[in-house]
Amino acid sequence: MKSLGNIRRSFAPWADPQSKPFISFRNITKKFGDFTAVDNLTLDIYHREFFALLGASGCGKSTLLRMLAGFERPTSGEIILDGQDIAAIPPYKRPVNMMFQSYALFPHMTVESNIGFGLRQDGMPKAEIAERVQQMLKLVKLEQFAKRKPQQLSGGQRQRVALARSLAKRPKVLLLDEPLGALDKKLREETQFELMDLQQQLGLTFVVVTHDQEEAMTMADRIAVMSHGKVVQVATPAEIYEAPNSRFVADFIGDVNILEGSVKAAGNGRVELSGGDFTVRAVSDAAPAIGTSAAFAIRPEKLKVSRTAPADPAVNTSEGEIWDIAYLGDMTVFHVKLPSGKVVKTSMLNAQREVENPIGYDEKVWVSFAETAGVVLRD
Amino acid sequence: MKALGSSIFSRLVIIVPYVWLLLFFLIPFVIVFRISLSTTAIAQPPYEPVFSLADGLSGIIDNIRQLSFDNFVWLTEDALYFNAYLSSIKIAGISTLLTLLIAYPIAYGMAQAPRTWRPTLLMLVILPFWTSFLIRVYAWIAILKPEGLLNQSLLSIGVISEPLIILNTNWAIYIGIVYSYLPFMILPIYSALEKMDHSLIEAAQDLGCPPMTAFWKITFPLSLAGVVAGCMLVFIPAVGEFVIPDLLGGSQTLMIGKTLWNEFNSNRDWPVSAAVATVLLLILVVPIVFFQNMQAKADEKGR
Ligand SMILES: Nc1ncnc2c1ncn2[C@@H]1O[C@H](COP(=O)(O)OP(=O)(O)OP(=O)(O)O)[C@@H](O)[C@H]1O
Ligand SMILES: [Mg+2]
């Protein structure tokens, strides 16, 4: 099999103004009574894209999927699928399959007939159905459970049946609502990669809802971060992580230290913030007005902790004191208390098995970071 | 100590239904069965032998020798009984089917109704029970008789020119049974439908089922337990029903409940009526036990 990396690296239809989106949400609003679950949302998803919706519980992710599948009608706005407005198409005619958050397995059918349900509905020949079902069972590693009823399975097994059932028809668009939430870490990681393989092989478009940012980062070509029914940022995992466009996104994805300050100088691709423990000199295209308050977001692994002050005067530096240490195996996390009392989080890879004279509790240290290590966020 | 107490308590809880069945089902059944093995006598009670502890052990053994299955043999010899059983089962079967056809849409509608309405709808279904069963059956006489409410209204709007003869036919019995037993069919079906997860229907539609297909493939099979329970709750008492055929049915209606009543009250033949009752019980219980066994096996197979 070809490595995914090469295919993926060159896959960026969203950057190409020529390419047409496969799914378009245009100014979609969904209200339940006077509660707005999805708020004037516009979003494009491209053919063969693995798209992830990420956001806190209740931010409208499932509602968005359900509108695409046809179970909810948008209060206003339109959804275009493959060049066609799908408002008038009933759910059973949409080329979209959904894996439900609650699994929705048919309790009176065996695992096998659950998975084959959609195929039988399409009138596929029996032999082909049996073959496809076997293939799906193998994919989700449930071969020996084919004859069981859903209530005789564990939560994780049920989830895999639901996944297999939604995949069996190979729809143009597959909607997955928390597809792997109930699986243990190992199986989950395996399944993530299998999903990615499958999506590549079959050339499908996947829209995945997840709570788990790591999962989204692993699988998705692009991620939409949602909050209160709105999309806050849509970008590739790397962009979302390295260049969050707001405090919310920076905070939501991964760990982050936010350093507050007021703008002292800005221009020529540089910004200088003062106030707090650092005078932050950063490379940034943001051009906030001088005197306004702004924040600098920096990830823990980009903060450096050392016993001696860095020699280079250009780097941003502050004194500090080790406040807390957490050894995580692959890395060690230090919480450093800065002179103002603010505690920042830094992490250091444990490249060696043993370190001579490791940094310990209450030690005086220097915290520093490079000019390109973080992003300036305007309020 | 606490564990012991609670285990005794949980055992007691399990025993209660068995005690109930013993007292009010098994013992009466044994008495009825024993009477069915006796012969009629002009006495009080009107059968012999009569067991008495005063006779001593040998007396009791002597009495047991006198018991016989003659009454059961008699049931097979007179075609009346066979026809009565058959016609009861037919009438009960048709009525059960009609009840199901009417009850299912009602139950379905109730289960689809907004959650806040449901208690009210349930109340309305049960409401007729607040009036005596007999009064409600008598009311049907007034409705169905040739110069009754139904015929008058149909005549006045010109749908018919002659009064329909419904009273004293099997149709009147069907109407009576359907009307009286409808709640017993609605409630179990409603409870099965109400438990159902709506996302199952969505899943079926998502996989390509139009709503009607989704109903037959998902909703209906999942409500089957309720349908079976409802059918039993209607069919079983309907087979032995006496009041409705007696009041609404004609003199030619043959139902086992009526036959039993005649044997018991008019002929004062307790042993034969006891035999009729015993056979009735067998006719009803054997298929149920068989059915349950099959279901248990099917469940077992799914494992
Ligand atoms: N049928 C409904 N009636 C009323 N409110 C609803 C309905 N469905 C969803 N909501 C509300 O809309 C909001 C968004 O719901 P949604 O299910 O889309 O959230 P979500 O992002 O999928 O959350 P989670 O991650 O917990 O699944 C929630 O606040 C929810 O309470
Ligand atoms: Mg959800």
XYZ file of C-alpha atoms and ligand atoms in Angstrom:
714
model
C 0.000 0.000 0.000
C 1.110 3.492 -0.790
C 2.021 5.670 2.114
C -0.680 8.135 2.962
C 1.789 10.886 3.553
C 2.508 11.577 -0.082
C -1.084 11.658 -1.153
C -2.023 13.750 1.791
C 0.726 16.275 1.481
C -0.438 17.299 -1.932
C -4.126 17.307 -1.010
C -5.280 20.868 -0.422
C -8.310 21.690 -2.591
C -9.349 24.421 -0.168
C -6.251 26.384 -1.146
C -7.124 26.158 -4.821
C -9.623 28.805 -5.899
C -10.519 26.665 -8.942
C -11.806 23.700 -6.989
C -15.489 23.490 -6.121
C -16.590 22.462 -2.658
C -18.464 19.167 -2.422
C -20.546 20.173 0.564
C -21.445 23.785 1.247
C -23.252 25.065 4.270
C -24.433 28.553 3.368
C -25.574 30.809 6.180
C -27.111 27.903 8.009
C -29.070 28.735 11.131
C -30.913 26.186 13.219
C -33.153 27.196 16.068
C -34.875 24.949 18.576
C -37.585 27.233 19.931
C -35.690 30.394 20.725
C -32.433 28.540 21.320
C -29.986 28.912 18.449
C -28.031 25.684 18.066
C -26.305 26.639 14.812
C -25.778 30.294 14.125
C -25.412 31.617 10.567
C -22.722 29.123 9.750
C -20.923 28.970 6.412
C -18.571 26.123 5.699
C -17.141 24.359 2.659
C -16.009 20.748 2.620
C -14.234 19.282 -0.387
C -14.507 15.994 -2.206
C -12.385 13.244 -0.588
C -11.660 15.430 2.359
C -11.418 14.063 5.877
C -13.053 16.856 7.777
C -13.328 17.086 11.541
C -15.717 19.143 13.632
C -14.278 19.896 17.006
C -15.937 21.729 19.820
C -17.245 21.603 23.355
C -20.350 19.624 24.237
C -23.529 21.307 23.034
C -21.889 23.595 20.481
C -24.028 22.238 17.644
C -21.825 19.595 16.015
C -24.432 16.842 15.954
C -27.083 19.295 14.826
C -24.925 20.241 11.857
C -24.484 16.596 10.872
C -28.162 15.885 11.346
C -29.034 18.696 8.971
C -26.697 17.238 6.389
C -28.229 13.779 6.858
C -31.719 15.253 6.609
C -33.082 14.710 10.109
C -33.279 18.386 10.941
C -34.347 21.196 8.679
C -32.268 24.346 8.770
C -34.271 27.302 10.032
C -32.607 29.319 7.307
C -29.777 28.976 4.842
C -29.048 26.244 2.346
C -26.944 23.125 2.118
C -25.432 22.268 -1.250
C -24.237 18.733 -1.828
C -22.437 17.981 -5.064
C -23.868 21.068 -6.697
C -27.438 20.384 -5.614
C -29.541 22.033 -2.947
C -30.596 19.110 -0.771
C -33.347 20.814 1.212
C -36.075 18.903 -0.630
C -34.364 15.502 -0.602
C -35.607 13.169 2.142
C -32.984 11.425 4.299
C -33.483 8.037 2.643
C -32.554 9.440 -0.741
C -29.460 11.366 0.277
C -26.113 9.877 -0.721
C -25.050 10.374 2.853
C -24.750 7.846 5.651
C -24.415 8.655 9.268
C -22.992 6.877 12.218
C -25.133 7.917 15.148
C -23.720 9.141 18.410
C -26.114 6.759 20.180
C -25.222 3.993 17.657
C -28.926 3.332 16.937
C -28.352 -0.363 16.283
C -31.463 -2.391 15.526
C -31.952 -4.522 18.637
C -33.955 -7.237 16.871
C -31.270 -7.938 14.300
C -27.945 -9.681 14.575
C -24.693 -7.841 14.045
C -24.610 -9.251 10.542
C -28.051 -8.113 9.547
C -27.452 -4.722 11.110
C -24.429 -4.220 8.911
C -26.179 -5.575 5.830
C -29.357 -3.579 6.387
C -28.567 -0.727 4.031
C -27.302 -3.082 1.352
C -30.476 -5.177 1.462
C -32.411 -1.950 1.211
C -30.565 -1.156 -1.987
C -31.399 -4.588 -3.391
C -27.806 -5.719 -3.650
C -27.478 -9.434 -4.581
C -27.286 -11.738 -1.557
C -23.815 -13.084 -2.275
C -22.403 -9.603 -2.611
C -24.046 -8.512 0.610
C -22.539 -11.467 2.456
C -19.141 -10.627 1.078
C -19.358 -6.942 1.961
C -20.609 -7.758 5.442
C -17.690 -10.108 5.991
C -15.315 -7.429 4.834
C -16.845 -4.922 7.246
C -16.794 -7.404 10.118
C -13.137 -7.954 9.480
C -12.446 -4.259 9.387
C -13.958 -3.732 12.815
C -12.632 -7.056 14.131
C -15.988 -8.528 15.007
C -15.967 -11.669 12.850
C -16.772 -13.983 15.707
C -19.671 -11.814 16.848
C -21.579 -11.866 13.562
C -24.523 -13.813 14.967
C -24.950 -11.870 18.180
C -27.586 -9.313 18.957
C -26.439 -5.784 19.837
C -27.474 -6.116 23.472
C -25.014 -9.002 23.811
C -22.073 -6.764 22.948
C -19.931 -4.384 24.966
C -20.139 -0.645 24.382
C -17.012 -0.572 22.266
C -18.191 -3.513 20.180
C -21.516 -1.815 19.556
C -19.723 1.274 18.430
C -17.765 -0.776 15.941
C -20.948 -2.350 14.609
C -22.407 1.109 14.123
C -19.268 2.148 12.300
C -19.371 -0.930 10.067
C -23.038 -0.397 9.302
C -22.535 3.197 8.221
C -19.511 2.267 6.115
C -21.100 -0.734 4.415
C -22.946 1.277 1.783
C -19.881 3.319 0.898
C -21.812 6.533 0.636
C -20.362 9.573 -1.059
C -20.334 11.282 2.279
C -19.970 9.556 5.582
C -20.919 11.406 8.734
C -19.407 10.046 11.884
C -20.663 11.357 15.199
C -18.086 10.512 17.831
C -17.141 7.302 16.062
C -14.454 6.111 18.424
C -15.425 7.583 21.778
C -16.097 4.266 23.497
C -12.980 2.453 22.344
C -9.892 1.987 24.451
C -6.815 3.974 23.494
C -5.076 1.276 21.547
C -8.023 0.107 19.496
C -8.941 3.700 18.946
C -5.578 4.572 17.460
C -5.677 1.497 15.256
C -9.156 2.299 14.068
C -8.194 5.898 13.383
C -5.564 4.760 10.937
C -7.882 2.185 9.419
C -10.508 4.841 8.876
C -7.944 7.024 7.164
C -6.834 4.159 4.920
C -10.379 3.290 4.058
C -11.290 6.857 3.270
C -8.302 7.102 0.950
C -8.914 3.774 -0.743
C -12.595 4.331 -1.351
C -12.234 7.993 -2.140
C -15.002 9.014 0.257
C -15.639 12.276 2.001
C -15.721 11.960 5.761
C -17.112 14.428 8.237
C -16.195 13.412 11.750
C -17.410 14.912 14.980
C -15.162 14.470 17.927
C -14.402 15.782 21.370
C -10.904 14.490 21.175
C -8.526 17.003 19.631
C -5.753 14.490 19.276
C -8.060 12.305 17.234
C -9.045 15.246 15.067
C -5.408 16.200 14.546
C -4.471 12.640 13.638
C -7.178 11.957 11.115
C -8.363 15.169 9.594
C -7.213 17.100 6.576
C -8.897 20.121 8.065
C -10.513 20.885 11.366
C -13.346 23.275 12.089
C -13.353 24.474 15.663
C -16.885 25.311 16.719
C -18.228 27.307 19.591
C -21.843 28.173 20.359
C -23.094 27.247 16.911
C -20.425 29.164 15.051
C -17.247 28.110 13.340
C -14.335 29.901 14.978
C -11.542 28.636 12.751
C -11.214 26.221 9.856
C -7.698 25.128 9.034
C -5.317 22.220 8.815
C -4.287 20.629 12.101
C -0.866 22.262 11.946
C -2.301 25.712 11.310
C -4.844 25.308 14.061
C -2.125 24.309 16.469
C 0.606 26.708 15.442
C -1.467 29.658 14.365
C -4.731 29.733 16.266
C -6.736 32.778 15.272
C -8.207 33.471 18.653
C -7.785 32.907 22.319
C -10.620 30.400 22.191
C -8.930 28.208 19.608
C -5.516 28.518 21.233
C -7.002 27.491 24.517
C -9.214 24.748 23.110
C -6.553 22.936 21.126
C -3.683 21.677 23.198
C -2.041 23.400 26.122
C -1.153 27.016 25.843
C 0.318 29.835 27.889
C -1.271 33.189 27.308
C 0.972 36.138 28.100
C -0.926 39.404 28.390
C 0.546 42.768 27.525
C 0.004 46.052 25.810
C 1.299 46.831 22.360
C 4.458 48.906 22.463
C 5.492 48.679 18.856
C 4.073 47.059 15.758
C 4.957 46.960 12.100
C 7.289 45.398 9.551
C 6.106 41.976 10.570
C 7.080 42.453 14.190
C 5.131 43.147 17.343
C 6.411 44.108 20.744
C 4.312 43.693 23.856
C 5.214 44.912 27.282
C 3.816 44.322 30.697
C 3.839 41.190 32.753
C 7.012 39.208 33.148
C 8.296 39.323 29.598
C 8.842 42.012 27.110
C 7.575 39.967 24.216
C 9.283 40.554 20.923
C 7.551 38.465 18.314
C 7.496 37.980 14.584
C 3.895 38.526 13.604
C 1.846 39.936 10.776
C -0.776 41.139 13.160
C -0.646 44.906 13.363
C -2.455 45.885 16.526
C -2.688 49.578 17.346
C -0.076 50.828 19.769
C -1.307 51.026 23.320
C -4.068 48.441 22.911
C -3.934 45.268 24.927
C -3.015 42.046 23.201
C -2.012 38.555 24.126
C 0.752 36.263 23.111
C -0.002 32.552 22.961
C 2.816 30.101 23.281
C 2.773 26.314 23.580
C 4.543 24.667 26.522
C 7.044 22.795 24.376
C 8.235 26.089 22.891
C 9.215 27.547 26.216
C 12.737 26.729 27.242
C 13.783 26.248 30.846
C 17.439 26.601 31.800
C 19.566 27.230 34.835
C 21.529 30.044 33.226
C 20.261 33.112 31.451
C 20.334 32.715 27.684
C 23.269 34.451 26.067
C 21.305 35.863 23.126
C 19.749 39.171 24.167
C 17.201 38.943 21.353
C 15.272 36.122 22.961
C 12.423 36.744 25.308
C 13.444 35.867 28.827
C 12.144 35.901 32.328
C 13.319 34.590 35.651
C 11.225 32.052 37.439
C 11.050 29.346 40.021
C 10.102 25.709 39.530
C 6.697 25.276 41.079
C 5.679 21.803 40.027
C 7.120 18.907 38.057
C 5.192 16.164 36.295
C 7.073 13.285 34.756
C 5.016 11.837 31.871
C 7.492 9.359 30.460
C 8.065 10.827 27.046
C 8.402 14.283 28.485
C 8.534 16.202 31.704
C 6.237 19.117 32.391
C 7.492 21.981 34.546
C 5.218 24.577 36.023
C 7.288 27.704 36.489
C 6.236 30.573 38.683
C 7.209 33.916 37.223
C 7.985 37.016 39.330
C 4.440 38.364 38.889
C 3.054 35.167 40.372
C 1.818 33.860 37.016
C 2.548 30.181 36.494
C 3.502 29.026 33.006
C 3.618 25.492 31.748
C 6.658 24.228 29.909
C 7.482 20.796 28.650
C 10.741 19.172 27.828
C 11.287 16.002 25.841
C 13.141 13.299 27.699
C 15.595 12.488 24.951
C 17.902 10.633 27.285
C 16.993 7.923 29.758
C 18.791 9.619 32.571
C 19.728 13.221 32.989
C 22.589 14.172 35.211
C 21.514 16.624 37.858
C 17.949 17.212 36.622
C 16.151 20.446 37.421
C 14.380 20.054 40.730
C 11.666 21.674 42.813
C 12.054 25.295 43.938
C 15.070 25.877 41.725
C 15.643 29.310 40.242
C 15.500 29.028 36.459
C 15.236 31.104 33.316
C 12.323 30.755 30.962
C 12.864 31.862 27.385
C 11.415 31.541 23.925
C 12.252 32.504 20.366
C 10.592 35.334 18.471
C 8.805 32.929 16.158
C 7.650 30.537 18.862
C 4.145 31.859 19.399
C 1.355 33.964 17.962
C 0.020 37.391 18.817
C -3.725 37.374 19.412
C -5.767 40.506 19.303
C -8.726 40.687 21.637
C -27.053 -9.458 59.744
C -28.274 -6.885 57.315
C -27.362 -9.123 54.382
C -29.287 -11.994 55.924
C -32.322 -9.787 56.466
C -32.274 -8.534 52.931
C -31.866 -12.026 51.522
C -34.894 -13.216 53.475
C -36.755 -10.197 52.217
C -35.819 -10.846 48.607
C -36.894 -14.449 48.974
C -40.216 -13.369 50.407
C -40.695 -11.058 47.472
C -40.122 -13.927 45.097
C -42.507 -16.173 47.027
C -45.441 -13.749 46.978
C -46.534 -14.356 43.369
C -46.200 -18.095 43.848
C -48.352 -18.026 46.958
C -50.886 -15.992 45.052
C -50.936 -18.428 42.164
C -51.194 -21.350 44.549
C -54.114 -19.874 46.475
C -56.103 -18.411 43.653
C -55.174 -20.495 40.674
C -53.777 -23.907 41.462
C -56.029 -24.859 44.370
C -59.234 -23.737 42.635
C -58.098 -25.554 39.528
C -57.493 -28.755 41.445
C -60.979 -28.466 42.938
C -62.545 -27.873 39.504
C -60.574 -30.741 38.034
C -61.630 -33.027 40.839
C -65.285 -32.099 40.296
C -64.886 -32.825 36.590
C -64.011 -36.402 37.512
C -67.187 -36.892 39.547
C -70.721 -37.810 38.572
C -73.835 -35.714 39.033
C -76.074 -36.372 41.953
C -79.212 -34.829 43.332
C -77.580 -33.641 46.469
C -75.822 -30.728 48.045
C -73.224 -30.277 46.486
C -74.708 -31.789 43.329
C -72.009 -34.377 42.616
C -70.448 -37.446 44.165
C -68.272 -38.757 45.608
C -67.730 -36.114 48.246
C -64.473 -36.407 50.072
C -64.613 -36.286 53.818
C -61.900 -36.817 56.330
C -64.426 -38.590 58.516
C -64.401 -41.589 56.157
C -60.857 -42.401 57.091
C -58.090 -43.407 54.705
C -59.891 -46.427 53.259
C -62.974 -44.306 52.616
C -60.891 -41.761 50.692
C -59.230 -44.468 48.611
C -62.648 -45.869 47.909
C -63.830 -42.440 46.797
C -60.820 -41.986 44.518
C -61.743 -45.273 42.806
C -65.106 -43.782 41.950
C -63.522 -40.875 40.009
C -63.529 -41.265 36.237
C -62.864 -39.444 32.995
C -66.376 -40.179 31.739
C -67.250 -36.491 31.537
C -64.304 -35.797 29.249
C -65.309 -38.689 27.065
C -68.806 -37.239 27.002
C -67.431 -33.916 25.733
C -65.973 -35.663 22.708
C -69.186 -37.546 22.011
C -71.553 -34.597 21.790
C -70.617 -32.344 18.844
C -72.154 -29.391 20.680
C -69.064 -28.949 22.806
C -66.617 -29.236 19.978
C -68.591 -26.708 17.933
C -68.828 -24.383 20.891
C -65.070 -24.477 21.436
C -64.415 -23.937 17.759
C -66.877 -21.110 17.414
C -65.531 -19.440 20.578
C -62.021 -19.583 19.232
C -63.179 -18.238 15.896
C -65.124 -15.375 17.417
C -62.320 -14.564 19.833
C -59.770 -14.771 17.021
C -61.668 -12.436 14.717
C -62.348 -10.016 17.554
C -58.696 -10.042 18.565
C -57.644 -9.269 15.025
C -60.152 -6.422 14.771
C -59.038 -5.084 18.130
C -55.428 -5.180 16.997
C -56.232 -3.340 13.778
C -57.954 -0.578 15.699
C -55.626 -0.477 18.699
C -52.317 -0.345 16.854
C -52.856 2.990 15.114
C -54.217 4.461 18.339
C -51.198 3.243 20.319
C -48.874 4.479 17.585
C -50.499 7.877 17.578
C -50.228 8.087 21.349
C -46.543 7.166 21.264
C -45.903 9.850 18.630
C -47.839 12.521 20.501
C -45.894 15.222 22.341
C -44.589 13.950 25.636
C -46.760 16.323 27.633
C -49.979 14.986 26.115
C -49.290 11.349 26.751
C -50.538 11.059 30.342
C -53.833 12.653 29.281
C -54.187 10.289 26.339
C -53.505 7.335 28.622
C -56.180 8.577 30.998
C -58.661 8.794 28.138
C -57.935 5.208 27.141
C -58.602 3.982 30.649
C -61.572 6.278 31.214
C -64.300 3.762 30.163
C -63.283 1.520 33.078
C -64.801 4.078 35.377
C -68.235 2.917 34.267
C -69.413 -0.586 34.994
C -68.701 -3.116 32.284
C -72.326 -4.326 32.321
C -73.721 -0.845 31.863
C -71.444 -0.264 28.901
C -72.549 -3.513 27.275
C -76.193 -2.629 27.844
C -75.524 0.728 26.250
C -74.462 -1.101 23.115
C -77.874 -2.752 22.954
C -79.430 0.675 22.819
C -77.017 1.710 20.113
C -77.209 -1.386 17.927
C -80.864 -2.400 18.085
C -82.929 -1.906 14.890
C -84.535 1.277 16.178
C -81.341 2.219 18.044
C -79.046 5.195 17.871
C -76.856 3.887 15.063
C -79.686 2.965 12.725
C -81.559 6.192 13.412
C -78.561 8.329 12.575
C -77.700 6.332 9.471
C -81.326 6.461 8.321
C -81.604 10.167 8.958
C -78.523 11.022 6.897
C -79.724 8.643 4.221
C -76.836 6.189 4.131
C -79.269 3.292 4.495
C -82.946 2.941 3.792
C -83.581 -0.148 5.924
C -82.363 -0.542 9.506
C -79.278 -2.738 9.756
C -79.729 -5.899 11.768
C -76.678 -5.951 13.963
C -77.938 -6.811 17.399
C -78.132 -10.545 18.072
C -75.629 -11.364 15.356
C -71.948 -12.192 15.592
C -71.201 -8.638 14.470
C -72.659 -7.332 17.679
C -70.369 -9.696 19.574
C -67.346 -8.486 17.641
C -68.280 -4.888 18.321
C -68.832 -5.653 21.998
C -65.543 -7.480 22.421
C -63.514 -4.945 20.456
C -65.010 -2.110 22.430
C -64.606 -3.755 25.828
C -61.092 -5.085 25.366
C -59.561 -2.255 23.344
C -57.622 -0.759 26.277
C -56.009 -4.127 26.993
C -54.621 -4.105 23.486
C -53.660 -0.424 23.372
C -51.716 -0.334 26.621
C -49.084 -3.034 25.960
C -48.571 -1.881 22.380
C -48.252 1.715 23.494
C -45.757 0.778 26.146
C -43.655 -1.116 23.594
C -43.785 1.735 21.097
C -43.115 4.411 23.651
C -39.908 2.704 24.773
C -38.584 2.673 21.242
C -35.642 4.890 20.438
C -36.586 7.293 17.666
C -33.050 7.297 16.342
C -33.637 3.720 15.132
C -36.126 5.044 12.607
C -33.674 7.732 11.603
C -30.973 5.105 11.194
C -33.264 3.015 8.993
C -34.112 6.029 6.855
C -30.468 6.956 6.699
C -29.744 3.516 5.286
C -32.323 3.986 2.565
C -35.729 3.029 3.990
C -38.726 5.160 3.079
C -40.896 5.788 6.174
C -43.334 2.954 5.455
C -40.563 0.394 5.001
C -38.884 1.650 8.137
C -42.144 1.063 9.969
C -42.444 -2.546 8.822
C -38.787 -3.379 9.284
C -38.111 -1.609 12.538
C -41.108 -0.229 14.400
C -43.434 -3.165 13.946
C -40.980 -5.950 14.846
C -39.904 -4.001 17.897
C -43.494 -3.615 19.054
C -44.210 -7.308 18.547
C -43.825 -8.137 22.237
C -46.561 -5.599 22.973
C -48.724 -6.951 20.161
C -48.414 -10.515 21.473
C -49.161 -9.447 25.031
C -52.163 -7.430 23.861
C -53.500 -10.287 21.749
C -53.281 -12.664 24.682
C -54.951 -10.187 26.999
C -57.835 -9.946 24.537
C -57.999 -13.440 23.103
C -57.913 -15.416 26.344
C -60.798 -13.733 28.130
C -62.695 -13.388 24.855
C -62.731 -17.152 24.340
C -64.497 -17.686 27.638
C -66.550 -14.489 27.394
C -70.099 -14.907 28.590
C -71.694 -11.523 29.194
C -71.110 -10.054 25.729
C -72.447 -13.047 23.704
C -75.305 -13.407 26.129
C -76.416 -9.778 25.891
C -75.441 -8.835 22.347
C -75.321 -12.185 20.540
C -78.337 -14.025 19.286
C -79.781 -17.246 20.614
C -77.995 -19.157 17.872
C -74.557 -17.888 18.997
C -72.525 -20.756 20.231
C -69.817 -19.835 22.682
C -68.205 -21.968 25.291
C -68.827 -19.471 28.078
C -72.530 -19.657 27.407
C -72.440 -23.467 27.182
C -70.648 -23.601 30.485
C -73.186 -21.312 32.084
C -76.021 -23.455 30.784
C -74.487 -26.665 32.091
C -73.826 -25.112 35.427
C -77.021 -23.170 36.053
C -79.736 -24.677 33.868
C -78.684 -28.308 33.903
C -77.045 -28.130 37.303
C -74.432 -30.488 35.898
C -71.370 -29.394 37.821
C -69.107 -32.243 36.744
C -69.663 -31.634 33.020
C -69.285 -27.884 33.374
C -66.098 -28.488 35.358
C -64.850 -30.691 32.526
C -65.734 -27.958 30.003
C -63.758 -25.439 32.074
C -60.780 -27.769 32.380
C -60.610 -28.358 28.646
C -60.973 -24.627 28.032
C -58.005 -24.006 30.277
C -55.955 -26.597 28.435
C -56.891 -25.120 25.076
C -55.674 -21.735 26.241
C -52.662 -22.657 28.339
C -51.008 -25.262 26.141
C -50.438 -22.979 23.148
C -49.188 -20.194 25.415
C -46.645 -22.426 27.103
C -45.594 -23.740 23.725
C -45.228 -20.224 22.374
C -43.173 -19.096 25.341
C -40.884 -22.079 24.993
C -40.318 -21.225 21.377
C -39.502 -17.662 22.257
C -37.082 -18.685 24.978
C -35.352 -20.960 22.485
C -35.144 -18.196 19.908
C -33.570 -15.936 22.540
C -31.157 -18.681 23.427
C -30.127 -19.051 19.804
C -29.315 -15.374 19.501
C -26.733 -15.721 22.248
N -34.332 18.499 19.350
C -33.807 19.481 20.101
N -34.606 20.308 20.787
C -34.091 21.309 21.536
N -32.777 21.559 21.668
C -31.923 20.756 21.007
C -32.390 19.683 20.194
N -31.307 19.057 19.674
C -30.238 19.719 20.124
N -30.598 20.750 20.930
C -29.691 21.699 21.575
O -28.825 22.209 20.612
C -27.509 22.329 21.117
C -26.537 21.634 20.226
O -26.772 20.244 20.278
P -25.859 19.211 19.563
O -26.444 17.876 19.798
O -25.650 19.620 18.165
O -24.512 19.358 20.373
P -23.120 18.643 20.145
O -22.170 19.696 19.714
O -23.286 17.480 19.259
O -22.757 18.179 21.610
P -22.099 16.806 22.099
O -20.646 16.957 21.842
O -22.420 16.779 23.538
O -22.725 15.693 21.325
C -27.536 21.756 22.526
O -27.532 22.825 23.432
C -28.822 20.994 22.588
O -29.372 21.087 23.879
Mg -23.326 15.410 19.569
